[in-house]
Amino acid sequence: MIRLRPIVPLLLLVVASAAQAQEPRLAGRVPEAARAQVDAILGAARNRGLPIEPLVDRALEGAAKGAAPGMIVAAVTRLRDELILVREAFGNGASTAELTAGASALRAGATGAALSRLRVSRSGRALTVAAAVMADLVAAGVPADTAVGAVLALASDADDTDYLTFRRNVQRDIALGASPSAALAIRIRAAVSNADGTASPGTGSTAQGAERKRKP
Amino acid sequence: MTDQDDSLDPIIDILREPAELRSDLTERVMSAIEREPSPTVGEPSRVRWWRREWSIRLTPLHALGIAAGLVGLVLAARLTGRTDAPTVPSGARTMTQFVLIAPGAASVTVVGDFNDWSMSATPLERAGGVWSVAVPLGPGRYRYAFVVNGAIWQPDPEAPAADDEFGRANSVVTVGGKGT
Amino acid sequence: MDETDGVLLRRVLSGETPVYAQLVNRYRERLGRYALRMLGNREDAEDALQDTFIRAYRSLSRCEGTHGFGPWVFGILVNRCRTHAAKRARTQGVMVRNDVALAAAAVAPSEGRDALRDAIYWALAQLPAEQREAFLLKHVEDLSYEVMETVTGVRPATLRMRVFRARDELRKLLAETVRD
């Protein structure tokens, strides 16, 4: 009995290694000290039906940047947790691109509730660009709740091109010196007031849109 | 002395209303410049730019902004670029161009979510001082950075910044789907 | 679809003249609004706007190395508007300030415009040109003082003072409106 005890953990270790599939792309890139844990996270993610592509990307990013093993594991874990939350909000049918973009939005400060609302407002349309624009606006300096509010306000009318145009216009206004909040406020006002006109959001008004006088 | 009070807000709102000017402005401009010689810039002037003094007076804040590359779209308009070509009809991939102006570099690659962060997968090709490569990307959000001479991490000054938790700044490109 | 200004600029400079139309389209509304509010009538604003984009095209290679296309083309427009006002003063032989006021007063109210808008445009036209210029750039076009310095060639301290005076004057002129 006493003799067997050291063998038991060894056996468990061997069994565990065999059961864990290894992600080949990590070989030679992710430091050995992180390999086992990252592979474990990937395996568990697969079992849950989570996409592992973003997790592999995150590990490889850390590896490329020469990060310490602990940081790589922490980063992959964090992203895994975010993907789980996003999948709750976006549903099991969400694509990898949607989940990744949603995770960025969460990281930028969107709540799960906000992402759920986005899904409802988009009713069947892809959520990738909408969620990505949330994150991009925050990266440009717009406060998170303002960015989230803007994306939600446009959600039922804007298509992907509209979102990207909107984001570009806000970024350009910021580049010209407007404060991020002001830039967004101006553009969202224009976009929302054009929502039932012929112009698409963020591109500025057509003559038709300009006829709609806002109240003084 | 402050611009902060908001009693003029209703006035400003009205002044911000779009101007109803003739809609054929662009056409008229384009037909006017048809007769003009092309304002091309050749190699010599690109080389000159690196040595030329900035032709406008800079405040310290300007200089800081330029140095930090904070206002990417405006201040770095000369430096780099990235384009999304119109989406191809099927397959949902967009040819996305990555550009970096780095005349002194011996090599430039782009690393990111779309190529497993590999230093060797996507080298840029050089033409003069301009390095570029086109990558087909499906809809999604891709974080990336340039690596110069195999060692220097350089975010894209003309792209939005993206989060990074490993101590080296990222840029991000978002590619749309076709009307989804 | 989502190319930066810098990329479009470079494409035009490498010979793709039709691409210039995209730059024009991006800025025509912003610049058009400024021109209209500054000059007070549609015809002058359209002339100034068209003139601006043609001049910008001619000297496009000089845009490389400055702060990007936006502030640069804005600067050209600001100059065109100053020239327009001065030219009108010379041909009509009246002071610039009154001249613009006359021009503004001559605009027939279009359908749907109410008395408030007329009052605001009238008040704006009462301002000295440099105050109106500063006020529009700061509060309507929402430029920072740093960018305004590039665009106008005037120091931020002076710009601030002009904006302050413009606000004060508008508040006085529109006392009834502001109070409501």
Coordinates of C-alpha atoms in Angstrom, one line a residue:
Chain A
M1 CA 0.0 0.0 0.0
I2 CA 2.7 2.4 1.0
R3 CA 4.7 1.4 -2.0
L4 CA 1.8 1.8 -4.4
R5 CA 0.9 5.3 -3.3
P6 CA 3.6 7.1 -5.4
I7 CA 2.6 5.1 -8.4
V8 CA -1.0 6.1 -8.3
P9 CA -0.5 9.8 -9.0
L10 CA 1.9 8.8 -11.8
L11 CA -0.7 6.6 -13.3
L12 CA -3.3 9.4 -13.1
L13 CA -0.8 11.7 -14.8
V14 CA -0.2 9.3 -17.6
V15 CA -3.9 8.8 -18.1
A16 CA -4.6 12.5 -18.0
S17 CA -2.0 13.2 -20.6
A18 CA -3.3 10.6 -22.9
A19 CA -6.8 11.8 -22.6
Q20 CA -5.9 15.4 -23.4
A21 CA -5.6 16.1 -27.1
Q22 CA -2.8 18.5 -27.9
E23 CA -3.2 21.5 -30.1
P24 CA -0.5 21.0 -32.7
R25 CA -0.2 24.7 -33.5
L26 CA 1.1 25.4 -30.0
A27 CA 4.0 23.0 -30.4
G28 CA 7.3 24.8 -30.3
R29 CA 5.7 28.1 -29.7
V30 CA 3.9 28.2 -26.4
P31 CA 6.4 27.6 -23.6
E32 CA 6.3 24.1 -22.2
A33 CA 5.4 25.4 -18.7
A34 CA 2.1 26.7 -20.2
R35 CA 1.4 23.9 -22.6
A36 CA -0.4 21.5 -20.3
Q37 CA -2.7 24.1 -18.8
V38 CA -3.5 25.7 -22.2
D39 CA -4.3 22.3 -23.7
A40 CA -6.5 21.6 -20.7
I41 CA -8.4 24.8 -21.2
L42 CA -8.8 24.0 -24.9
G43 CA -10.0 20.5 -24.2
A44 CA -12.6 21.7 -21.7
A45 CA -13.7 24.4 -24.1
R46 CA -14.2 21.9 -26.8
N47 CA -16.3 19.8 -24.5
R48 CA -18.5 22.8 -23.8
G49 CA -18.9 23.5 -27.5
L50 CA -16.9 26.7 -27.3
P51 CA -14.8 27.6 -30.3
I52 CA -11.2 27.1 -29.6
E53 CA -9.9 29.2 -32.4
P54 CA -9.8 32.5 -30.5
L55 CA -8.2 30.7 -27.5
V56 CA -5.5 29.3 -29.7
D57 CA -5.0 32.7 -31.2
R58 CA -4.6 34.3 -27.8
A59 CA -2.1 31.7 -26.7
L60 CA -0.1 32.2 -29.9
E61 CA -0.2 36.0 -29.5
G62 CA 1.3 35.6 -26.0
A63 CA 3.9 33.3 -27.3
A64 CA 4.8 35.6 -30.2
K65 CA 5.2 38.5 -27.8
G66 CA 7.4 36.5 -25.5
A67 CA 5.0 36.6 -22.6
A68 CA 5.6 34.6 -19.4
P69 CA 3.8 31.2 -19.2
G70 CA 1.6 32.4 -16.4
M71 CA 0.5 35.4 -18.4
I72 CA -0.4 33.2 -21.4
V73 CA -2.5 30.9 -19.2
A74 CA -4.2 33.9 -17.5
A75 CA -5.0 35.5 -20.9
V76 CA -6.5 32.3 -22.3
T77 CA -8.5 31.7 -19.2
R78 CA -9.9 35.2 -19.2
L79 CA -10.9 35.0 -22.9
R80 CA -12.5 31.6 -22.2
D81 CA -14.6 33.1 -19.5
E82 CA -15.6 36.0 -21.8
L83 CA -16.6 33.6 -24.6
I84 CA -18.8 31.8 -22.2
L85 CA -20.6 35.0 -21.2
V86 CA -20.9 36.1 -24.8
R87 CA -22.4 32.8 -25.8
E88 CA -25.0 33.2 -23.1
A89 CA -25.9 36.5 -24.6
F90 CA -25.7 35.6 -28.3
G91 CA -27.0 32.1 -28.1
N92 CA -25.6 28.7 -29.0
G93 CA -25.9 29.5 -32.7
A94 CA -23.4 32.3 -32.6
S95 CA -20.5 32.1 -35.0
T96 CA -16.9 32.2 -33.9
A97 CA -16.5 35.7 -35.3
E98 CA -19.5 36.8 -33.4
L99 CA -18.3 35.4 -30.1
T100 CA -14.8 36.9 -30.6
A101 CA -16.2 40.3 -31.4
G102 CA -18.6 40.0 -28.4
A103 CA -15.7 39.1 -26.2
S104 CA -13.9 42.3 -27.3
A105 CA -17.0 44.3 -26.5
L106 CA -17.2 42.8 -23.1
R107 CA -13.5 43.6 -22.5
A108 CA -14.3 47.1 -23.6
G109 CA -17.0 47.5 -21.0
A110 CA -20.2 46.2 -22.5
T111 CA -22.4 44.1 -20.2
G112 CA -23.9 40.7 -20.9
A113 CA -27.3 42.4 -20.7
A114 CA -26.3 44.9 -23.4
L115 CA -25.1 42.1 -25.7
S116 CA -28.4 40.3 -25.1
R117 CA -30.2 43.5 -26.1
L118 CA -28.0 43.7 -29.2
R119 CA -29.0 40.2 -30.3
V120 CA -32.7 41.0 -29.8
S121 CA -32.4 44.3 -31.7
R122 CA -30.6 42.7 -34.6
S123 CA -33.1 39.8 -34.7
G124 CA -31.3 37.3 -36.9
R125 CA -28.6 39.4 -38.4
A126 CA -25.0 38.9 -37.7
L127 CA -23.7 40.6 -34.6
T128 CA -20.0 40.6 -35.4
V129 CA -19.5 44.1 -36.8
A130 CA -22.0 45.7 -34.3
A131 CA -20.0 44.2 -31.3
A132 CA -16.7 45.0 -32.9
V133 CA -17.7 48.6 -33.4
M134 CA -18.7 48.8 -29.7
A135 CA -15.1 47.8 -28.9
D136 CA -13.6 50.1 -31.5
L137 CA -15.4 53.1 -30.3
V138 CA -14.3 52.5 -26.7
A139 CA -10.7 52.1 -28.0
A140 CA -11.1 55.5 -29.7
G141 CA -11.9 57.1 -26.3
V142 CA -15.7 57.0 -26.2
P143 CA -17.0 56.0 -22.7
A144 CA -18.2 52.5 -22.7
D145 CA -21.8 53.1 -21.9
T146 CA -22.0 55.8 -24.5
A147 CA -20.5 53.5 -27.1
V148 CA -22.8 50.6 -26.2
G149 CA -25.8 52.9 -26.2
A150 CA -24.9 54.2 -29.7
V151 CA -24.5 50.7 -31.2
L152 CA -27.8 49.7 -29.7
A153 CA -29.6 52.7 -31.0
L154 CA -28.5 51.8 -34.5
A155 CA -29.0 48.1 -34.1
S156 CA -32.4 47.7 -35.7
D157 CA -31.6 49.8 -38.8
A158 CA -27.9 49.7 -39.6
D159 CA -26.2 47.0 -41.7
D160 CA -22.5 46.2 -41.4
T161 CA -21.5 48.9 -43.9
D162 CA -23.5 51.5 -41.9
Y163 CA -21.7 50.5 -38.7
L164 CA -18.3 50.8 -40.2
T165 CA -19.1 54.1 -41.8
F166 CA -20.4 55.4 -38.5
R167 CA -17.3 54.3 -36.7
R168 CA -15.1 55.8 -39.3
N169 CA -16.9 59.1 -39.1
V170 CA -16.6 59.2 -35.4
Q171 CA -12.9 58.4 -35.6
R172 CA -12.3 61.1 -38.1
D173 CA -14.1 63.7 -36.0
I174 CA -12.0 62.7 -33.1
A175 CA -8.9 63.0 -35.2
L176 CA -10.0 66.5 -36.1
G177 CA -10.1 67.4 -32.4
A178 CA -13.6 66.7 -31.2
S179 CA -13.9 65.1 -27.8
P180 CA -14.9 61.4 -28.3
S181 CA -18.2 61.9 -26.5
A182 CA -19.0 65.0 -28.6
A183 CA -18.0 63.3 -31.8
L184 CA -20.3 60.3 -31.0
A185 CA -23.2 62.5 -29.9
I186 CA -23.2 64.5 -33.1
R187 CA -23.0 61.4 -35.3
I188 CA -25.6 59.4 -33.4
R189 CA -28.0 62.3 -33.6
A190 CA -27.5 62.6 -37.3
A191 CA -27.8 58.8 -37.7
V192 CA -31.0 58.5 -35.6
S193 CA -32.7 61.4 -37.2
N194 CA -32.0 59.9 -40.7
A195 CA -33.1 56.5 -39.6
D196 CA -36.3 56.7 -41.5
G197 CA -34.9 58.8 -44.4
T198 CA -33.0 57.6 -47.4
A199 CA -29.5 58.3 -46.0
S200 CA -27.6 55.7 -44.2
P201 CA -26.4 56.4 -40.6
G202 CA -23.3 58.4 -40.2
T203 CA -22.8 59.5 -43.8
G204 CA -24.4 62.9 -43.2
S205 CA -27.8 64.0 -44.4
T206 CA -29.1 64.0 -47.9
A207 CA -31.2 67.0 -48.9
Q208 CA -34.2 64.9 -48.1
G209 CA -32.9 64.2 -44.6
A210 CA -32.2 67.9 -44.1
E211 CA -35.8 68.7 -44.6
R212 CA -36.6 67.1 -41.3
K213 CA -36.0 70.1 -39.1
R214 CA -35.1 69.3 -35.6
K215 CA -37.0 71.2 -33.0
P216 CA -35.2 74.3 -31.7
Chain B
M1 CA -13.1 82.8 -19.7
T2 CA -14.8 79.6 -20.5
D3 CA -16.6 77.8 -23.4
Q4 CA -18.4 75.7 -21.0
D5 CA -21.8 77.3 -20.4
D6 CA -24.6 75.7 -22.4
S7 CA -27.0 78.6 -22.9
L8 CA -26.0 78.7 -26.6
D9 CA -26.6 75.0 -27.1
P10 CA -30.0 75.5 -28.9
I11 CA -28.3 78.0 -31.3
I12 CA -25.4 75.6 -31.9
D13 CA -27.7 72.8 -32.6
I14 CA -29.4 74.7 -35.3
L15 CA -26.1 75.9 -36.8
R16 CA -25.0 72.2 -36.9
E17 CA -27.9 71.3 -39.2
P18 CA -26.6 70.2 -42.5
A19 CA -26.3 72.7 -45.3
E20 CA -28.5 72.3 -48.3
L21 CA -26.0 72.8 -51.0
R22 CA -26.2 71.5 -54.6
S23 CA -25.7 67.8 -54.8
D24 CA -23.6 67.8 -57.9
L25 CA -20.6 69.4 -56.2
T26 CA -18.4 66.3 -56.6
E27 CA -19.2 65.9 -60.3
R28 CA -18.4 69.5 -60.9
V29 CA -15.1 69.2 -59.0
M30 CA -14.2 66.0 -60.8
S31 CA -14.9 67.4 -64.3
A32 CA -12.9 70.6 -63.4
I33 CA -9.8 68.6 -62.4
E34 CA -10.0 66.4 -65.4
R35 CA -8.2 69.1 -67.3
E36 CA -5.6 69.4 -64.6
P37 CA -2.2 67.6 -64.6
S38 CA -2.1 64.7 -62.1
P39 CA -0.6 65.9 -58.8
T40 CA 1.7 62.9 -58.4
V41 CA 4.4 62.6 -55.9
G42 CA 7.4 60.7 -57.1
E43 CA 10.2 58.9 -55.2
P44 CA 12.3 62.0 -54.6
S45 CA 9.6 63.8 -52.7
R46 CA 8.8 60.8 -50.5
V47 CA 12.4 60.5 -49.6
R48 CA 12.4 64.3 -49.0
W49 CA 9.6 64.0 -46.6
W50 CA 11.7 62.3 -44.0
R51 CA 14.2 65.0 -43.9
R52 CA 11.9 68.0 -44.5
E53 CA 10.9 70.2 -41.7
W54 CA 7.2 70.3 -40.9
S55 CA 5.9 73.3 -42.7
I56 CA 3.5 74.5 -40.1
R57 CA 4.2 75.7 -36.6
L58 CA 3.6 73.1 -34.0
T59 CA 2.5 73.6 -30.5
P60 CA 4.1 71.3 -27.9
L61 CA 0.8 69.4 -27.8
H62 CA 0.9 68.9 -31.5
A63 CA 4.4 67.5 -31.3
L64 CA 3.5 65.2 -28.4
G65 CA 0.5 64.0 -30.3
I66 CA 2.6 63.3 -33.4
A67 CA 5.2 61.5 -31.3
A68 CA 2.7 59.4 -29.6
G69 CA 0.8 58.7 -32.8
L70 CA -2.4 59.2 -30.8
V71 CA -4.4 60.8 -33.5
G72 CA -3.8 58.1 -36.0
L73 CA -6.1 59.0 -38.8
V74 CA -5.1 62.6 -39.1
L75 CA -1.4 62.7 -38.0
A76 CA -0.4 59.5 -39.5
A77 CA -2.3 59.9 -42.8
R78 CA 1.1 60.1 -44.5
L79 CA 2.6 57.1 -42.7
T80 CA 0.5 54.0 -43.2
G81 CA -2.8 52.7 -44.4
R82 CA -5.1 49.8 -44.6
T83 CA -7.8 49.3 -47.1
D84 CA -10.8 47.1 -47.4
A85 CA -11.6 46.4 -51.0
P86 CA -15.3 45.9 -51.8
T87 CA -16.5 42.5 -50.8
V88 CA -16.2 39.7 -53.3
P89 CA -19.6 38.3 -54.3
S90 CA -19.1 34.8 -52.9
G91 CA -16.9 33.2 -50.2
A92 CA -17.4 36.3 -48.0
R93 CA -13.7 37.2 -47.9
T94 CA -12.5 40.8 -48.2
M95 CA -9.0 41.5 -49.6
T96 CA -7.6 43.7 -46.8
Q97 CA -4.4 45.6 -47.4
F98 CA -1.9 46.3 -44.7
V99 CA 0.6 49.1 -45.4
L100 CA 3.5 50.5 -43.5
I101 CA 5.9 53.2 -44.6
A102 CA 9.3 52.1 -43.2
P103 CA 12.1 53.1 -45.6
G104 CA 14.8 52.1 -43.2
A105 CA 13.5 48.6 -42.6
A106 CA 15.1 45.4 -43.8
S107 CA 12.0 43.3 -43.3
V108 CA 8.4 43.9 -42.3
T109 CA 5.8 41.3 -41.4
V110 CA 2.3 41.5 -40.1
V111 CA 1.2 39.2 -37.3
G112 CA -2.3 38.8 -36.0
D113 CA -5.3 36.7 -35.3
F114 CA -5.7 35.9 -39.0
N115 CA -2.3 34.1 -39.3
D116 CA -1.7 32.5 -35.9
W117 CA 0.5 35.4 -34.9
S118 CA 3.3 33.9 -37.1
M119 CA 6.3 36.0 -37.8
S120 CA 6.9 34.3 -41.1
A121 CA 3.4 33.7 -42.5
T122 CA 2.7 37.2 -44.0
P123 CA 5.7 39.2 -45.0
L124 CA 5.1 42.6 -46.6
E125 CA 6.6 43.4 -49.9
R126 CA 8.5 46.6 -50.4
A127 CA 8.1 49.2 -53.1
G128 CA 10.4 52.2 -52.4
G129 CA 9.8 53.0 -48.7
V130 CA 6.3 51.5 -48.7
W131 CA 5.7 47.9 -47.5
S132 CA 2.4 46.3 -48.2
V133 CA 0.6 43.0 -48.4
A134 CA -3.0 42.0 -49.1
V135 CA -4.8 39.4 -47.0
P136 CA -8.2 37.8 -47.6
L137 CA -10.3 38.1 -44.5
G138 CA -13.7 36.8 -43.6
P139 CA -16.1 38.9 -41.5
G140 CA -14.7 39.5 -38.1
R141 CA -12.5 41.5 -35.9
Y142 CA -8.8 40.9 -36.1
R143 CA -6.1 42.2 -33.8
Y144 CA -2.6 42.6 -35.4
A145 CA 0.6 44.5 -35.4
F146 CA 3.6 44.9 -37.7
V147 CA 7.0 43.5 -36.8
V148 CA 10.0 45.4 -38.3
N149 CA 13.3 43.7 -38.7
G150 CA 12.0 40.6 -36.9
A151 CA 12.1 42.4 -33.5
I152 CA 10.4 45.8 -33.4
W153 CA 6.7 45.6 -32.7
Q154 CA 4.9 48.5 -34.4
P155 CA 1.1 49.1 -34.2
D156 CA -0.5 50.5 -37.3
P157 CA -0.7 54.3 -36.8
E158 CA -3.7 54.6 -39.1
A159 CA -5.7 51.8 -37.4
P160 CA -7.7 51.9 -34.2
A161 CA -5.8 50.6 -31.2
A162 CA -6.9 47.3 -29.7
D163 CA -6.5 45.8 -26.3
D164 CA -3.3 44.0 -25.5
E165 CA -2.4 42.2 -22.3
F166 CA 1.1 41.2 -23.1
G167 CA 2.8 44.5 -23.2
R168 CA 2.9 45.2 -26.9
A169 CA 0.3 47.4 -28.5
N170 CA -2.1 46.0 -31.0
S171 CA -4.1 47.5 -33.8
V172 CA -7.5 46.1 -35.0
V173 CA -9.3 45.8 -38.3
T174 CA -12.9 44.9 -38.5
V175 CA -14.2 43.3 -41.7
G176 CA -17.9 43.3 -42.5
G177 CA -20.0 40.7 -44.1
K178 CA -22.1 41.3 -47.1
G179 CA -25.2 43.0 -45.8
T180 CA -25.8 40.5 -43.1
Chain C
M1 CA -15.2 50.7 -48.4
D2 CA -13.5 51.7 -45.2
E3 CA -10.2 53.2 -46.5
T4 CA -8.5 55.9 -44.5
D5 CA -8.0 59.4 -45.8
G6 CA -4.3 58.7 -46.0
V7 CA -4.8 55.6 -48.2
L8 CA -7.1 57.5 -50.6
L9 CA -4.7 60.4 -50.7
R10 CA -1.9 58.1 -51.7
R11 CA -4.0 56.4 -54.3
V12 CA -4.8 59.8 -55.9
L13 CA -1.1 60.8 -55.8
S14 CA -0.2 57.5 -57.5
G15 CA -2.4 58.4 -60.4
E16 CA -5.9 57.1 -59.5
T17 CA -7.6 60.5 -60.0
P18 CA -11.2 59.2 -59.8
V19 CA -10.5 58.2 -56.2
Y20 CA -10.4 62.0 -55.3
A21 CA -14.2 62.0 -55.6
Q22 CA -14.3 59.8 -52.4
L23 CA -12.3 62.4 -50.5
V24 CA -14.5 65.1 -51.8
N25 CA -17.6 63.2 -50.7
R26 CA -16.2 62.6 -47.2
Y27 CA -15.7 66.3 -46.5
R28 CA -18.2 68.1 -48.7
E29 CA -20.9 68.3 -46.0
R30 CA -18.8 69.4 -43.2
L31 CA -17.0 72.0 -45.3
G32 CA -20.2 73.0 -47.0
R33 CA -21.9 73.7 -43.7
Y34 CA -19.0 75.9 -42.6
A35 CA -18.9 77.8 -45.9
L36 CA -22.6 78.4 -45.7
R37 CA -22.6 79.6 -42.1
M38 CA -19.5 81.7 -42.8
L39 CA -20.5 83.4 -46.0
G40 CA -24.3 83.5 -45.4
N41 CA -25.5 82.5 -48.8
R42 CA -25.6 79.4 -50.8
E43 CA -24.1 80.6 -54.1
D44 CA -21.0 82.0 -52.4
A45 CA -20.7 78.9 -50.3
E46 CA -20.9 76.6 -53.3
D47 CA -18.3 78.6 -55.1
A48 CA -15.9 78.6 -52.2
L49 CA -16.5 74.9 -51.7
Q50 CA -15.8 74.0 -55.3
D51 CA -12.8 76.3 -55.5
T52 CA -11.4 74.7 -52.3
F53 CA -11.6 71.1 -53.6
I54 CA -10.0 72.1 -56.9
R55 CA -7.2 74.0 -55.2
A56 CA -6.7 71.1 -52.9
Y57 CA -6.4 68.7 -55.8
R58 CA -3.8 70.9 -57.4
S59 CA -1.6 71.1 -54.3
L60 CA -2.4 67.6 -53.1
S61 CA 1.2 66.5 -52.9
R62 CA 1.8 69.2 -50.3
C63 CA -0.7 67.5 -48.0
E64 CA 1.7 64.7 -47.4
G65 CA 3.6 65.4 -44.2
T66 CA 1.1 67.8 -42.7
H67 CA -1.7 66.8 -40.3
G68 CA -3.7 64.8 -42.8
F69 CA -6.3 65.7 -45.4
G70 CA -9.1 66.9 -43.1
P71 CA -7.5 69.9 -41.4
W72 CA -5.5 70.7 -44.5
V73 CA -8.5 71.1 -46.8
F74 CA -10.4 72.9 -44.0
G75 CA -7.5 75.4 -44.0
I76 CA -7.9 76.0 -47.7
L77 CA -11.6 76.5 -47.2
V78 CA -11.1 79.0 -44.4
N79 CA -8.8 81.0 -46.7
R80 CA -11.2 80.8 -49.6
C81 CA -14.0 82.2 -47.3
R82 CA -11.8 85.0 -46.1
T83 CA -10.9 85.9 -49.7
H84 CA -14.5 85.7 -50.8
A85 CA -15.6 88.2 -48.1
A86 CA -12.8 90.5 -49.0
K87 CA -13.5 90.4 -52.7
R88 CA -17.2 91.1 -52.1
A89 CA -16.2 94.1 -49.9
R90 CA -14.0 95.4 -52.7
T91 CA -16.6 95.1 -55.5
Q92 CA -19.4 96.4 -53.4
G93 CA -17.4 99.0 -51.6
V94 CA -18.7 98.4 -48.1
M95 CA -17.2 97.1 -44.9
V96 CA -16.8 93.4 -44.7
R97 CA -18.9 93.1 -41.6
N98 CA -21.9 94.9 -43.1
D99 CA -21.4 93.1 -46.3
V100 CA -21.9 89.7 -44.9
A101 CA -24.9 91.0 -42.9
L102 CA -26.4 92.2 -46.1
A103 CA -25.7 88.9 -47.8
A104 CA -27.3 87.0 -45.0
A105 CA -30.3 89.3 -44.9
A106 CA -30.7 88.7 -48.7
V107 CA -31.3 85.0 -48.3
A108 CA -34.9 84.4 -48.7
P109 CA -36.2 82.0 -46.0
S110 CA -36.8 78.7 -47.6
E111 CA -39.9 76.6 -46.9
G112 CA -40.0 75.3 -43.4
R113 CA -37.5 77.7 -41.9
D114 CA -38.9 79.5 -38.9
A115 CA -38.2 82.9 -37.4
L116 CA -35.7 81.4 -34.9
R117 CA -33.4 80.2 -37.6
D118 CA -33.6 83.6 -39.4
A119 CA -32.7 85.2 -36.1
I120 CA -29.7 83.0 -35.6
Y121 CA -28.3 83.4 -39.1
W122 CA -28.8 87.1 -38.7
A123 CA -27.0 87.2 -35.4
L124 CA -24.1 85.2 -36.8
A125 CA -23.8 87.6 -39.7
Q126 CA -23.5 90.5 -37.2
L127 CA -20.2 89.1 -35.8
P128 CA -16.9 90.3 -37.1
A129 CA -15.6 87.8 -39.6
E130 CA -12.8 86.5 -37.4
Q131 CA -15.1 85.9 -34.5
R132 CA -17.6 84.2 -36.7
E133 CA -14.8 82.0 -38.1
A134 CA -13.5 81.0 -34.7
F135 CA -17.0 80.4 -33.3
L136 CA -18.0 78.2 -36.2
L137 CA -14.8 76.2 -36.1
K138 CA -15.0 75.7 -32.4
H139 CA -18.7 75.2 -31.7
V140 CA -20.2 74.0 -34.9
E141 CA -17.4 72.1 -36.5
D142 CA -16.1 71.1 -33.1
L143 CA -12.4 71.4 -33.8
S144 CA -9.9 71.5 -31.0
Y145 CA -7.9 74.7 -30.6
E146 CA -4.8 72.8 -31.8
V147 CA -6.4 71.9 -35.0
M148 CA -7.9 75.3 -35.4
E149 CA -4.4 76.8 -35.2
T150 CA -3.5 74.7 -38.2
V151 CA -6.6 75.6 -40.0
T152 CA -6.6 79.3 -39.4
G153 CA -3.0 80.1 -38.7
V154 CA -4.0 81.9 -35.6
R155 CA -2.7 81.2 -32.1
P156 CA -5.0 79.3 -29.7
A157 CA -5.0 82.2 -27.2
T158 CA -6.2 84.6 -29.8
L159 CA -8.8 82.0 -31.0
R160 CA -10.1 81.5 -27.5
M161 CA -10.6 85.2 -27.1
R162 CA -12.5 85.4 -30.4
V163 CA -14.7 82.5 -29.5
F164 CA -15.4 84.1 -26.1
R165 CA -16.3 87.4 -27.7
A166 CA -18.5 85.7 -30.3
R167 CA -20.4 83.8 -27.6
D168 CA -20.9 87.0 -25.7
E169 CA -22.1 88.9 -28.7
L170 CA -24.5 86.1 -29.8
R171 CA -25.9 85.9 -26.3
K172 CA -26.7 89.6 -26.4
L173 CA -28.1 89.5 -29.9
L174 CA -30.2 86.5 -29.2
A175 CA -31.2 87.4 -25.6
E176 CA -34.8 86.6 -26.2
T177 CA -34.1 83.3 -27.8
V178 CA -31.5 82.2 -25.2
R179 CA -33.8 83.0 -22.3
D180 CA -36.5 80.7 -23.6

